mmCIF file of C-alpha atoms in Angstrom:
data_model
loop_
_atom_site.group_PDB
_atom_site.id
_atom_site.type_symbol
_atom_site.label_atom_id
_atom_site.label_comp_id
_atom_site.label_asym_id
_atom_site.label_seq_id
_atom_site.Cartn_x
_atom_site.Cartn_y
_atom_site.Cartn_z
ATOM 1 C CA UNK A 239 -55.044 -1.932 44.731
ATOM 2 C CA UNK A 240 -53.794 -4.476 42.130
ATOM 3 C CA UNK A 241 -52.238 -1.616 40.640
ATOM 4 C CA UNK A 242 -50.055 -0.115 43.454
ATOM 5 C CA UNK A 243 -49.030 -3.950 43.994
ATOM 6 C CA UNK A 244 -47.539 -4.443 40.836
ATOM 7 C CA UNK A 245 -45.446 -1.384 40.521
ATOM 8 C CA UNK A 246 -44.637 -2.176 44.468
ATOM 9 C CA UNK A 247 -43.137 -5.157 42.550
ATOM 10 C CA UNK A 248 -41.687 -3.617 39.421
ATOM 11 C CA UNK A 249 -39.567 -0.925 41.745
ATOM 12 C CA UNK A 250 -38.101 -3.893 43.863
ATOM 13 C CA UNK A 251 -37.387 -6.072 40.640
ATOM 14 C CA UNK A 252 -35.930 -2.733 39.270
ATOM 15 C CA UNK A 253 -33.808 -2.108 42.304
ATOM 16 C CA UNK A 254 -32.913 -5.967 43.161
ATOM 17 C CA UNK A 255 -31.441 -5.385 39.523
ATOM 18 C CA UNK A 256 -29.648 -2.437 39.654
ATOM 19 C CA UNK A 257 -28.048 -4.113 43.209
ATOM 20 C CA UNK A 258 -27.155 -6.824 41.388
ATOM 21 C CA UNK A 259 -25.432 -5.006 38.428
ATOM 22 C CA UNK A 260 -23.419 -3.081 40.808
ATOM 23 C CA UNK A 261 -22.182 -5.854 42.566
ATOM 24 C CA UNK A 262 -21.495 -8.062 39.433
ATOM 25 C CA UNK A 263 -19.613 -4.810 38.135
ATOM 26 C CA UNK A 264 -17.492 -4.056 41.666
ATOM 27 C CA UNK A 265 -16.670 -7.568 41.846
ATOM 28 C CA UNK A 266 -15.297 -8.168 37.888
ATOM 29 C CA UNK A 267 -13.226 -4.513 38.897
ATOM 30 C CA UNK A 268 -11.928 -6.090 41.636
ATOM 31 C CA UNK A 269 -11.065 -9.200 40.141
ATOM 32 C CA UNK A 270 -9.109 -8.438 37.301
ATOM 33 C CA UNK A 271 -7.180 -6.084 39.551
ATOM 34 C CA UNK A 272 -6.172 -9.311 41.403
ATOM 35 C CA UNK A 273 -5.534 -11.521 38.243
ATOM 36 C CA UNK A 274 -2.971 -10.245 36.104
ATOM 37 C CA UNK A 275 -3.594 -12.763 33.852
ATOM 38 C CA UNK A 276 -6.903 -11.132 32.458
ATOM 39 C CA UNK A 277 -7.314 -7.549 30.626
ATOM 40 C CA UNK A 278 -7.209 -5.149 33.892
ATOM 41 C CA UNK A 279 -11.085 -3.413 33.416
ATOM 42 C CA UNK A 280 -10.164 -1.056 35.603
ATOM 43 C CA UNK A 281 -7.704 0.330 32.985
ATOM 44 C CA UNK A 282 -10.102 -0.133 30.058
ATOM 45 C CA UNK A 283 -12.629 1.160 32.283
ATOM 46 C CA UNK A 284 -10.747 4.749 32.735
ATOM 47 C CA UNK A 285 -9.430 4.959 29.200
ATOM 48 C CA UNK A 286 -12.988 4.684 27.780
ATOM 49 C CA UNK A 287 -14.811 7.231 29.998
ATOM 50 C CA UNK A 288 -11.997 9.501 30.868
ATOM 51 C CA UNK A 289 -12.457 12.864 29.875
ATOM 52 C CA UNK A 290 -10.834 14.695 27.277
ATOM 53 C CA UNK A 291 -7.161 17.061 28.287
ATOM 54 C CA UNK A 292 -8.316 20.974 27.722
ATOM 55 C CA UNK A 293 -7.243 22.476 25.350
ATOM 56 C CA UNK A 294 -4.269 25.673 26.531
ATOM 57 C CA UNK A 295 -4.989 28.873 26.128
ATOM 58 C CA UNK A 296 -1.728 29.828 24.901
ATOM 59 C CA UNK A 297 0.312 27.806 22.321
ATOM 60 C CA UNK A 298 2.504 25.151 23.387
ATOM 61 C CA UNK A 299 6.062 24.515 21.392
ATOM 62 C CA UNK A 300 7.391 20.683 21.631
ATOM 63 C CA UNK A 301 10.536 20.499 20.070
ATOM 64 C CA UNK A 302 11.649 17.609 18.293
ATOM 65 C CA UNK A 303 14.964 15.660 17.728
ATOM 66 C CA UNK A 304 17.767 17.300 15.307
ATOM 67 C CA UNK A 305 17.211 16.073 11.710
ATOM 68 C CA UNK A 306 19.811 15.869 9.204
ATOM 69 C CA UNK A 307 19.285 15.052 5.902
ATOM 70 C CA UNK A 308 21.047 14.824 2.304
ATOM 71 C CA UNK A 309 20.352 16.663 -0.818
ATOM 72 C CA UNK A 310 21.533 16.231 -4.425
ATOM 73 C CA UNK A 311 23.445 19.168 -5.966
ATOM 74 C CA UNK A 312 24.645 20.163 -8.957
ATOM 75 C CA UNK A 313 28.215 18.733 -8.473
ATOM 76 C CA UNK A 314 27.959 17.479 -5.000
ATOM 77 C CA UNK A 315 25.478 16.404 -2.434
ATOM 78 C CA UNK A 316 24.663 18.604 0.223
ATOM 79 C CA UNK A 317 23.178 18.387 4.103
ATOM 80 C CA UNK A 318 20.135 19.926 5.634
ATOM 81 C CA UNK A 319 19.745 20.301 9.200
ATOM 82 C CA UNK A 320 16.687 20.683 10.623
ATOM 83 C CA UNK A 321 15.413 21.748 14.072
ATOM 84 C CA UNK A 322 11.211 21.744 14.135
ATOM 85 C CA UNK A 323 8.755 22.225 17.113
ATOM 86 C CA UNK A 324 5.445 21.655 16.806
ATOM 87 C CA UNK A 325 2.541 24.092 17.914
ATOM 88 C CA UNK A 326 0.019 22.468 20.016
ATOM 89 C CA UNK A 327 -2.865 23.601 21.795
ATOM 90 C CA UNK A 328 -3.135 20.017 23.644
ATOM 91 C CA UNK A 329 0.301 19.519 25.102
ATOM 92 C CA UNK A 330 -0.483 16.451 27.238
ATOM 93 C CA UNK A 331 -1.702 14.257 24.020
ATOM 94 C CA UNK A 332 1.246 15.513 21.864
ATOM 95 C CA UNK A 333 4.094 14.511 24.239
ATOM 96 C CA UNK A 334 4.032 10.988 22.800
ATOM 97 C CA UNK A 335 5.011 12.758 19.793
ATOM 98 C CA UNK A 336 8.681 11.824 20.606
ATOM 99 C CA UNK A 337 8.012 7.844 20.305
ATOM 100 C CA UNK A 338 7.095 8.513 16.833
ATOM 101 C CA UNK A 339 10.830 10.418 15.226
ATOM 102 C CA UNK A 340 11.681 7.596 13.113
ATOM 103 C CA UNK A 341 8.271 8.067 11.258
ATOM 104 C CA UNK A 342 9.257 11.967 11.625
ATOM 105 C CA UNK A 343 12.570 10.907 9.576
ATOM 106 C CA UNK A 344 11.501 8.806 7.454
ATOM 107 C CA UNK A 345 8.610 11.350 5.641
ATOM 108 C CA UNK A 346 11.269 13.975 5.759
ATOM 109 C CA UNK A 347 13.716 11.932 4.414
ATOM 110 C CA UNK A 348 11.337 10.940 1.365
ATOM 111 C CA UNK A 349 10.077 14.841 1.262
ATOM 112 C CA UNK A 350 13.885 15.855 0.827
ATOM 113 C CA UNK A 351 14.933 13.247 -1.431
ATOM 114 C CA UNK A 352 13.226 14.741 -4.003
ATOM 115 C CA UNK A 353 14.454 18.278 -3.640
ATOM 116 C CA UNK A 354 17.390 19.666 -4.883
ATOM 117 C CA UNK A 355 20.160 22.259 -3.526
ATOM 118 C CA UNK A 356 19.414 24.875 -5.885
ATOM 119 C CA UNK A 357 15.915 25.112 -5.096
ATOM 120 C CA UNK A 358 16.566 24.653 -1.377
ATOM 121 C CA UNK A 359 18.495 27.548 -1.253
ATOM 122 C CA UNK A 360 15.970 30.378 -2.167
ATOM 123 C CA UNK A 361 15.327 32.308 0.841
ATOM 124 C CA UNK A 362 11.595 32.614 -0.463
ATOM 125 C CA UNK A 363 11.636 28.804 -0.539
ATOM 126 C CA UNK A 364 11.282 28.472 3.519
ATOM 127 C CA UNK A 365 7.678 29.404 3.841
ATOM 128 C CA UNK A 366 6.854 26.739 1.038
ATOM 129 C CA UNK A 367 9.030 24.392 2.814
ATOM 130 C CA UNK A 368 7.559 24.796 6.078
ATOM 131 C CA UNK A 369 4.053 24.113 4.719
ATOM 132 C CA UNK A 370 5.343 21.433 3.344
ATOM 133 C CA UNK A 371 6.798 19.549 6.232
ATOM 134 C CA UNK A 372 3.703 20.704 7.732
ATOM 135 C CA UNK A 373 1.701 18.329 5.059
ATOM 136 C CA UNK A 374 4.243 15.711 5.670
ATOM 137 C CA UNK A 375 4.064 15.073 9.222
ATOM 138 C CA UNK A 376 0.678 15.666 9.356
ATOM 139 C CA UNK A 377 0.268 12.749 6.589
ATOM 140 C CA UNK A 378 2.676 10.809 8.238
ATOM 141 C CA UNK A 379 0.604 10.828 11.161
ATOM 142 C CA UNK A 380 -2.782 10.288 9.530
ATOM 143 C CA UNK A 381 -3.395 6.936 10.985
ATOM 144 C CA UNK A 382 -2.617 8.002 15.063
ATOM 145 C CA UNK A 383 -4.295 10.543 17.269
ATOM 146 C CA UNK A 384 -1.307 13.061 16.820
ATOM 147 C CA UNK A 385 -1.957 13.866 13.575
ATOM 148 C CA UNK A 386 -5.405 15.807 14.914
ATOM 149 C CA UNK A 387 -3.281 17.975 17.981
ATOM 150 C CA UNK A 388 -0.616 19.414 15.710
ATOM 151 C CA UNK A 389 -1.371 22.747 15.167
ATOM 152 C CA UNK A 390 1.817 24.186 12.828
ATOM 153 C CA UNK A 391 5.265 22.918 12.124
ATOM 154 C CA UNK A 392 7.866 25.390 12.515
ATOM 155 C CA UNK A 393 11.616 25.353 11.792
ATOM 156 C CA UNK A 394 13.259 26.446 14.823
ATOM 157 C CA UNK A 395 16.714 26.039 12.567
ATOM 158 C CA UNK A 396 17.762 25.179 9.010
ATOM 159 C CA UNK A 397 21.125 25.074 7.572
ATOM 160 C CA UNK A 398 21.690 24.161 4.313
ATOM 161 C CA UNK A 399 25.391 22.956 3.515
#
């Protein structure tokens, strides 16, 4: 009998508690939803147990900005234009992609800086290039969650002038 009393009394401590962690929870929600002054939990609340986007089936292409860029020649300096897209399989995390083109310039400016026309121009050169910017960006973006989502690098155009 003794027995059957104290787990009577354990299941209404253990429910009184869960009640009470509910509430307490419901009510901090609400709160900072009302007080703008304080970190909105509701926010933090999604972003930490939201799930995951799905990965597509099918490829996804985001293109990025134009990039034009200088090379050193043998008796002049020379441009490279650049159009790239990026292959995704995840294109609702990579569209943030776009805040990120002056980091996108900046490693391909350094990349190209130390490349010359002559070797630029060697048709054989674009698949080695293209792995290359490949390395770049995905270096550049070592430190965010892009870096993870790109797939390939392609050049949708290059001109060499």
């Amino acid at each position: 009998m003794a027995n059957k009393k104290t787990f009577s009394n354990l299941l209404i401590i253990l429910l009184i508690s869960i009640i009470v962690a509910v509430v307490t929870f419901s009510t901090t929600l609400w709160y900072s939803q009302q007080n703008t002054s304080t970190p909105n939990i509701g926010i933090w609340f999604t972003k930490v147990f939201q799930s995951e986007p799905e990965a597509t089936a099918q490829p996804v292409f985001h293109p990025l900005d134009k990039v034009v860029v200088s090379v050193k020649g043998e008796r002049q300096t020379h441009f490279v234009m650049l159009e790239l897209a990026v292959q995704t399989h995840y294109p609702e995390r990579i569209k943030q992609i776009d805040s990120y083109m002056p980091l996108v310039r900046n490693a391909l400016l350094k990349m190209f800086s130390k490349k010359r026309y002559e070797e630029l121009q060697n048709q054989q050169t674009i698949e080695q290039l293209q792995q290359e910017v490949k390395q770049t960006l995905t270096d550049a973006f070592a430190n965010t969650t892009i870096a993870r989502d790109i797939d390939d690098v392609l050049f949708t155009k290059y001109v060499i002038q």
